[in-house]
């Protein structure tokens, strides 16, 4: 089933909705014609780390935990400077869970913002008729928040849009990359934000001035209906229509068959919170799809010989979360295609997920 993530996120959606979503998706194995793709160069940042903001529905599916470990490893490597992490999942445990992983890696000073108010329920059903078990969306986030050292106090976690504006306003023009791997509520609200104490610019103006590109895990190509978009269809549609920089989408079909996680159990320390998140979610020794990791990887390393970009075009998102893509030479949007076997991409991603922290290690 195309949106099988529902079975793991403890959100239950009616069978009718799932069947409709499946019908709207691609047949298994279908892929865009790679002959139409252009090869994008890897990101060229010289020796400077990529300045990145990571926006995540941490606590839903476990690939977000994989990304969090991956980004900390890439920060150890000097490839990325994580300016902030933003929770789009309002569970009160997301920020603390993120900080638990960052602290394990010795990066507990990474600022963390959250959609507000933080609570124990998701903000809205992903589709009409959906049944949400709102008490169980915290998942591994609660496990890490309660069991691993972190210094998050809920009342002090800044509003994500406020933190976005604060950080963007002080960075150089065109210097910030954003990767979003959950619902796009924070980005939608950032775009719609007005001038404040940090900047006289509107949110859309601030993004246009400061952001280099946005990388999205979301949607399905060339057409489909995907979970992250369904979480907040209106926000995703406003981003698709109004985001003023290039946007690269890693669709459902990319990460779905790139399996990672099992090496955590044999190659990392038993106290590694990412290992424990995976154990909680998929069980000891098992893999999970790497939807979110593909987006984070490209955000930092570019296509890197592992991926290619589609031709340019424009994505459109309907009210039910379904999407289409219209090729257009002047379009700001691309979607990812794979350039090598899934196993090769999985190895590159998992190498980062199992890389030992340079410092920290639970301190
Ligand atoms: Ca996610």
Short mmCIF file of C-alpha atoms and ligand atoms in Angstrom, two decimals:
data_model
loop_
_atom_site.label_atom_id
_atom_site.label_comp_id
_atom_site.label_asym_id
_atom_site.label_seq_id
_atom_site.Cartn_x
_atom_site.Cartn_y
_atom_site.Cartn_z
CA UNK A 1 0.00 0.00 0.00
CA UNK A 2 1.46 3.29 -1.08
CA UNK A 3 0.93 5.16 2.15
CA UNK A 4 1.90 2.32 4.40
CA UNK A 5 3.55 4.81 6.73
CA UNK A 6 0.15 5.05 8.38
CA UNK A 7 0.57 1.60 9.87
CA UNK A 8 3.71 2.70 11.63
CA UNK A 9 2.72 6.15 12.75
CA UNK A 10 -0.14 4.83 14.84
CA UNK A 11 -2.47 7.04 12.89
CA UNK A 12 -5.33 5.08 11.45
CA UNK A 13 -7.06 6.23 8.32
CA UNK A 14 -10.20 4.68 6.95
CA UNK A 15 -9.78 1.93 4.38
CA UNK A 16 -11.73 3.98 1.86
CA UNK A 17 -9.29 6.84 2.11
CA UNK A 18 -6.32 4.52 1.81
CA UNK A 19 -7.80 2.81 -1.22
CA UNK A 20 -8.42 6.15 -2.88
CA UNK A 21 -4.88 7.26 -2.15
CA UNK A 22 -3.48 4.03 -3.52
CA UNK A 23 -5.53 4.36 -6.66
CA UNK A 24 -4.12 7.83 -7.16
CA UNK A 25 -0.53 6.62 -6.85
CA UNK A 26 1.85 5.20 -9.36
CA UNK A 27 1.91 1.50 -10.11
CA UNK A 28 4.71 -0.24 -8.29
CA UNK A 29 8.01 0.16 -10.08
CA UNK A 30 6.84 2.98 -12.30
CA UNK A 31 9.43 5.68 -12.70
CA UNK A 32 9.79 8.80 -14.76
CA UNK A 33 11.85 8.49 -17.91
CA UNK A 34 15.42 9.11 -16.76
CA UNK A 35 16.26 10.23 -20.26
CA UNK A 36 14.39 13.44 -19.57
CA UNK A 37 16.47 14.20 -16.51
CA UNK A 38 19.25 16.69 -16.27
CA UNK A 39 22.28 15.93 -14.15
CA UNK A 40 22.69 18.49 -11.43
CA UNK A 41 26.09 19.30 -10.06
CA UNK A 42 26.78 18.56 -6.45
CA UNK A 43 26.35 21.56 -4.21
CA UNK A 44 29.43 23.73 -4.37
CA UNK A 45 30.05 25.43 -1.07
CA UNK A 46 33.82 25.38 -1.22
CA UNK A 47 35.10 24.54 2.23
CA UNK A 48 32.21 26.20 3.97
CA UNK A 49 29.63 24.01 5.65
CA UNK A 50 26.07 24.24 4.34
CA UNK A 51 24.01 26.41 6.65
CA UNK A 52 20.91 24.32 7.21
CA UNK A 53 17.57 24.50 9.00
CA UNK A 54 15.96 21.09 9.55
CA UNK A 55 12.14 21.03 9.83
CA UNK A 56 10.76 17.69 11.04
CA UNK A 57 7.69 15.88 12.32
CA UNK A 58 9.99 14.10 14.77
CA UNK A 59 8.14 11.37 16.64
CA UNK A 60 6.05 10.22 13.68
CA UNK A 61 7.92 7.86 11.42
CA UNK A 62 11.43 6.97 12.56
CA UNK A 63 13.28 8.20 9.46
CA UNK A 64 13.30 11.63 11.12
CA UNK A 65 15.45 10.17 13.90
CA UNK A 66 17.75 8.77 11.24
CA UNK A 67 18.09 12.23 9.70
CA UNK A 68 18.82 13.77 13.08
CA UNK A 69 21.72 11.40 13.61
CA UNK A 70 22.90 11.87 10.04
CA UNK A 71 22.97 15.66 10.31
CA UNK A 72 24.92 15.50 13.56
CA UNK A 73 27.49 13.26 11.84
CA UNK A 74 27.71 15.63 8.89
CA UNK A 75 28.22 18.51 11.32
CA UNK A 76 31.11 16.53 12.86
CA UNK A 77 32.50 16.21 9.33
CA UNK A 78 32.30 19.97 8.78
CA UNK A 79 29.85 19.48 5.91
CA UNK A 80 26.93 21.24 7.54
CA UNK A 81 26.20 23.81 10.20
CA UNK A 82 22.75 23.10 11.56
CA UNK A 83 21.38 26.53 12.38
CA UNK A 84 18.23 25.15 13.96
CA UNK A 85 15.84 22.23 14.12
CA UNK A 86 12.10 22.92 13.93
CA UNK A 87 9.38 20.53 15.04
CA UNK A 88 6.24 20.55 12.92
CA UNK A 89 4.72 17.77 15.00
CA UNK A 90 3.19 19.49 18.04
CA UNK A 91 3.89 16.68 20.44
CA UNK A 92 5.48 18.13 23.55
CA UNK A 93 8.23 15.52 23.28
CA UNK A 94 9.57 16.36 19.79
CA UNK A 95 11.88 19.20 20.83
CA UNK A 96 13.28 17.25 23.78
CA UNK A 97 13.75 14.15 21.65
CA UNK A 98 15.65 16.13 19.02
CA UNK A 99 17.81 17.68 21.73
CA UNK A 100 18.50 14.23 23.21
CA UNK A 101 20.09 13.11 19.93
CA UNK A 102 21.97 16.40 19.46
CA UNK A 103 23.26 16.17 23.04
CA UNK A 104 24.43 12.59 22.48
CA UNK A 105 26.55 13.90 19.62
CA UNK A 106 27.86 16.84 21.66
CA UNK A 107 25.72 19.35 19.74
CA UNK A 108 23.18 20.16 22.42
CA UNK A 109 23.47 23.86 21.65
CA UNK A 110 21.61 23.59 18.31
CA UNK A 111 18.54 25.83 18.69
CA UNK A 112 15.19 24.04 18.52
CA UNK A 113 11.83 25.61 17.74
CA UNK A 114 8.37 24.10 17.54
CA UNK A 115 4.96 24.65 16.10
CA UNK A 116 2.76 25.95 18.92
CA UNK A 117 0.98 25.07 21.05
CA UNK A 118 2.91 21.96 21.95
CA UNK A 119 0.60 19.23 23.15
CA UNK A 120 -0.19 15.57 22.70
CA UNK A 121 -2.42 15.72 19.67
CA UNK A 122 -1.84 16.24 15.97
CA UNK A 123 -3.40 19.50 14.78
CA UNK A 124 -5.71 18.22 12.12
CA UNK A 125 -6.65 14.93 10.51
CA UNK A 126 -4.70 14.36 7.28
CA UNK A 127 -7.92 13.64 5.40
CA UNK A 128 -11.62 14.02 6.01
CA UNK A 129 -12.86 10.96 7.80
CA UNK A 130 -9.49 10.06 9.25
CA UNK A 131 -9.42 8.67 12.76
CA UNK A 132 -6.53 9.95 14.83
CA UNK A 133 -5.21 8.33 17.97
CA UNK A 134 -3.83 11.61 19.24
CA UNK A 135 -2.33 10.22 22.42
CA UNK A 136 0.11 8.03 20.59
CA UNK A 137 1.81 10.33 18.12
CA UNK A 138 4.79 10.96 20.42
CA UNK A 139 6.22 7.49 19.89
CA UNK A 140 9.99 7.34 20.07
CA UNK A 141 10.16 11.10 20.74
CA UNK A 142 8.70 10.52 24.18
CA UNK A 143 11.04 7.59 24.75
CA UNK A 144 14.09 9.78 24.03
CA UNK A 145 12.72 12.83 25.83
CA UNK A 146 12.22 10.86 29.02
CA UNK A 147 15.22 8.54 28.86
CA UNK A 148 18.10 10.56 27.38
CA UNK A 149 19.75 13.68 28.66
CA UNK A 150 18.43 16.94 27.23
CA UNK A 151 17.88 20.42 28.56
CA UNK A 152 14.61 21.32 26.84
CA UNK A 153 12.01 23.04 28.96
CA UNK A 154 8.73 23.19 27.11
CA UNK A 155 7.89 26.73 28.17
CA UNK A 156 11.18 27.99 26.74
CA UNK A 157 10.96 26.36 23.32
CA UNK A 158 10.57 29.19 20.82
CA UNK A 159 7.80 29.31 18.28
CA UNK A 160 9.19 27.90 15.04
CA UNK A 161 8.22 30.88 12.88
CA UNK A 162 9.77 33.27 15.40
CA UNK A 163 13.00 31.25 15.38
CA UNK A 164 13.02 31.03 11.58
CA UNK A 165 12.74 34.82 11.32
CA UNK A 166 15.38 35.42 14.00
CA UNK A 167 17.89 33.11 12.31
CA UNK A 168 17.21 34.09 8.71
CA UNK A 169 17.44 37.79 9.50
CA UNK A 170 21.04 37.46 10.69
CA UNK A 171 22.40 35.16 7.97
CA UNK A 172 23.99 36.27 4.71
CA UNK A 173 21.80 36.71 1.66
CA UNK A 174 21.14 33.52 -0.27
CA UNK A 175 23.07 31.41 2.24
CA UNK A 176 20.54 29.19 4.00
CA UNK A 177 19.23 25.80 2.91
CA UNK A 178 16.03 24.48 4.46
CA UNK A 179 15.03 20.82 4.47
CA UNK A 180 11.49 19.88 5.47
CA UNK A 181 10.62 16.25 6.09
CA UNK A 182 7.17 16.46 7.67
CA UNK A 183 4.12 18.65 7.26
CA UNK A 184 4.87 22.14 6.01
CA UNK A 185 2.89 24.09 8.62
CA UNK A 186 5.93 26.03 9.84
CA UNK A 187 7.00 27.00 6.32
CA UNK A 188 3.48 28.03 5.36
CA UNK A 189 3.27 30.24 8.43
CA UNK A 190 6.76 31.64 7.81
CA UNK A 191 5.78 32.68 4.28
CA UNK A 192 2.64 34.36 5.60
CA UNK A 193 4.40 36.12 8.50
CA UNK A 194 4.69 39.88 8.72
CA UNK A 195 7.46 42.22 9.85
CA UNK A 196 8.58 41.82 13.45
CA UNK A 197 11.40 42.74 15.83
CA UNK A 198 13.88 40.71 13.76
CA UNK A 199 13.16 42.03 10.29
CA UNK A 200 11.09 44.60 8.48
CA UNK A 201 10.62 42.11 5.67
CA UNK A 202 7.60 39.90 5.24
CA UNK A 203 8.19 36.20 5.53
CA UNK A 204 8.14 35.73 1.76
CA UNK A 205 10.60 38.62 1.32
CA UNK A 206 12.87 37.28 4.04
CA UNK A 207 12.95 33.82 2.45
CA UNK A 208 13.62 35.31 -0.98
CA UNK A 209 16.56 37.27 0.42
CA UNK A 210 18.17 34.69 2.70
CA UNK A 211 17.32 31.22 1.44
CA UNK A 212 19.30 29.43 -1.24
CA UNK A 213 16.97 26.49 -1.72
CA UNK A 214 14.35 24.32 -0.08
CA UNK A 215 14.49 20.53 -0.16
CA UNK A 216 11.22 18.75 0.59
CA UNK A 217 10.47 15.15 1.42
CA UNK A 218 6.96 15.04 0.12
CA UNK A 219 4.62 14.34 -2.77
CA UNK A 220 4.94 11.60 -5.38
CA UNK A 221 6.11 11.92 -8.98
CA UNK A 222 5.05 12.51 -11.57
CA UNK A 223 1.72 12.34 -9.73
CA UNK A 224 0.37 10.87 -6.52
CA UNK A 225 -0.79 11.51 -2.99
CA UNK A 226 1.71 11.36 -0.16
CA UNK A 227 1.62 11.42 3.63
CA UNK A 228 3.67 14.54 4.42
CA UNK A 229 1.58 16.61 2.02
CA UNK A 230 -1.62 15.10 3.41
CA UNK A 231 -0.59 16.17 6.93
CA UNK A 232 -1.04 19.85 6.01
CA UNK A 233 -2.27 20.12 2.41
CA UNK A 234 -3.04 23.84 2.60
CA UNK A 235 0.41 24.68 3.92
CA UNK A 236 2.12 22.48 1.33
CA UNK A 237 0.03 24.10 -1.41
CA UNK A 238 0.96 27.59 -0.23
CA UNK A 239 4.64 26.65 -0.22
CA UNK A 240 4.37 25.10 -3.69
CA UNK A 241 2.65 28.21 -5.02
CA UNK A 242 4.57 30.89 -3.18
CA UNK A 243 8.03 29.75 -2.12
CA UNK A 244 10.42 32.18 -3.82
CA UNK A 245 13.51 29.96 -4.28
CA UNK A 246 14.24 26.72 -6.13
CA UNK A 247 12.59 23.71 -4.49
CA UNK A 248 13.71 20.09 -4.83
CA UNK A 249 11.19 17.40 -3.92
CA UNK A 250 12.19 13.91 -2.87
CA UNK A 251 8.98 12.04 -3.65
CA UNK A 252 7.61 9.02 -1.85
CA UNK A 253 8.96 6.72 -4.55
CA UNK A 254 12.61 7.68 -3.91
CA UNK A 255 13.16 6.78 -0.26
CA UNK A 256 10.57 4.02 -0.10
CA UNK A 257 12.92 1.31 -1.38
CA UNK A 258 16.12 2.72 0.17
CA UNK A 259 16.33 0.71 3.37
CA UNK A 260 18.51 1.72 6.33
CA UNK A 261 18.66 1.30 10.07
CA UNK A 262 19.75 -2.28 10.68
CA UNK A 263 23.42 -1.35 10.87
CA UNK A 264 22.64 0.87 13.88
CA UNK A 265 22.18 -2.29 15.96
CA UNK A 266 25.57 -3.80 15.19
CA UNK A 267 27.74 -0.76 14.51
CA UNK A 268 26.73 1.83 17.11
CA UNK A 269 26.81 2.10 20.89
CA UNK A 270 23.84 0.57 22.75
CA UNK A 271 23.13 3.99 24.28
CA UNK A 272 22.79 5.66 20.87
CA UNK A 273 19.34 7.31 21.01
CA UNK A 274 18.88 6.87 17.25
CA UNK A 275 19.40 3.12 17.65
CA UNK A 276 16.83 3.13 20.44
CA UNK A 277 14.32 5.09 18.35
CA UNK A 278 14.67 2.50 15.59
CA UNK A 279 14.33 -0.36 18.06
CA UNK A 280 11.14 1.22 19.41
CA UNK A 281 9.71 1.73 15.94
CA UNK A 282 10.80 -1.19 13.75
CA UNK A 283 12.14 -3.70 16.28
CA UNK A 284 15.69 -4.85 16.90
CA UNK A 285 17.80 -5.35 13.81
CA UNK A 286 15.29 -4.14 11.23
CA UNK A 287 15.47 -1.58 8.47
CA UNK A 288 13.08 1.22 7.58
CA UNK A 289 12.54 3.21 4.40
CA UNK A 290 14.73 6.31 4.08
CA UNK A 291 12.31 8.90 2.74
CA UNK A 292 13.56 11.77 4.91
CA UNK A 293 17.25 10.89 4.69
CA UNK A 294 17.23 11.29 0.91
CA UNK A 295 16.06 14.89 1.24
CA UNK A 296 18.56 15.71 3.99
CA UNK A 297 21.39 14.09 2.04
CA UNK A 298 20.68 16.18 -1.06
CA UNK A 299 20.24 19.32 1.03
CA UNK A 300 23.83 18.97 2.25
CA UNK A 301 25.72 17.13 -0.49
CA UNK A 302 23.67 17.92 -3.57
CA UNK A 303 22.88 15.09 -5.98
CA UNK A 304 26.44 13.78 -5.43
CA UNK A 305 26.33 11.25 -8.26
CA UNK A 306 23.62 9.30 -6.45
CA UNK A 307 20.63 11.28 -7.66
CA UNK A 308 19.60 13.32 -10.67
CA UNK A 309 17.14 16.16 -10.91
CA UNK A 310 14.05 16.01 -13.08
CA UNK A 311 13.49 18.62 -15.70
CA UNK A 312 12.23 21.90 -14.19
CA UNK A 313 8.54 22.40 -13.70
CA UNK A 314 5.80 23.38 -11.31
CA UNK A 315 4.17 21.16 -8.73
CA UNK A 316 0.51 21.72 -7.93
CA UNK A 317 -1.11 20.43 -4.75
CA UNK A 318 -4.86 19.89 -4.46
CA UNK A 319 -6.98 20.28 -1.34
CA UNK A 320 -6.91 16.52 -0.74
CA UNK A 321 -3.11 16.48 -0.79
CA UNK A 322 -2.73 14.91 -4.22
CA UNK A 323 -0.11 16.43 -6.49
CA UNK A 324 0.73 16.84 -10.16
CA UNK A 325 3.85 18.12 -11.88
CA UNK A 326 3.83 20.25 -15.03
CA UNK A 327 7.16 20.53 -16.88
CA UNK A 328 8.11 24.15 -17.50
CA UNK A 329 11.55 25.47 -18.53
CA UNK A 330 11.02 28.43 -16.20
CA UNK A 331 9.69 26.35 -13.29
CA UNK A 332 11.34 26.59 -9.86
CA UNK A 333 10.66 22.97 -8.92
CA UNK A 334 12.53 19.74 -9.56
CA UNK A 335 12.03 16.26 -8.20
CA UNK A 336 14.68 13.66 -7.51
CA UNK A 337 15.44 10.62 -9.58
CA UNK A 338 17.92 7.96 -8.53
CA UNK A 339 21.11 7.61 -10.59
CA UNK A 340 22.47 4.45 -8.94
CA UNK A 341 20.98 1.32 -7.31
CA UNK A 342 19.05 1.84 -4.08
CA UNK A 343 21.64 -0.19 -2.18
CA UNK A 344 24.38 2.29 -3.11
CA UNK A 345 22.34 5.20 -1.79
CA UNK A 346 21.44 3.25 1.34
CA UNK A 347 25.11 2.63 2.05
CA UNK A 348 25.97 6.33 1.72
CA UNK A 349 23.13 7.29 4.05
CA UNK A 350 23.70 4.54 6.59
CA UNK A 351 27.44 5.27 6.74
CA UNK A 352 26.44 8.63 8.17
CA UNK A 353 23.77 7.18 10.47
CA UNK A 354 26.32 4.84 12.11
CA UNK A 355 29.23 7.28 12.23
CA UNK A 356 30.44 7.54 15.82
CA UNK A 357 30.10 10.95 17.48
CA UNK A 358 33.34 12.93 17.70
CA UNK A 359 32.38 14.10 21.15
CA UNK A 360 29.44 14.00 23.45
CA UNK A 361 28.38 10.37 23.52
CA UNK A 362 25.70 10.96 26.08
CA UNK A 363 27.55 13.53 28.14
CA1 LIG B 1 9.18 12.86 8.71
#
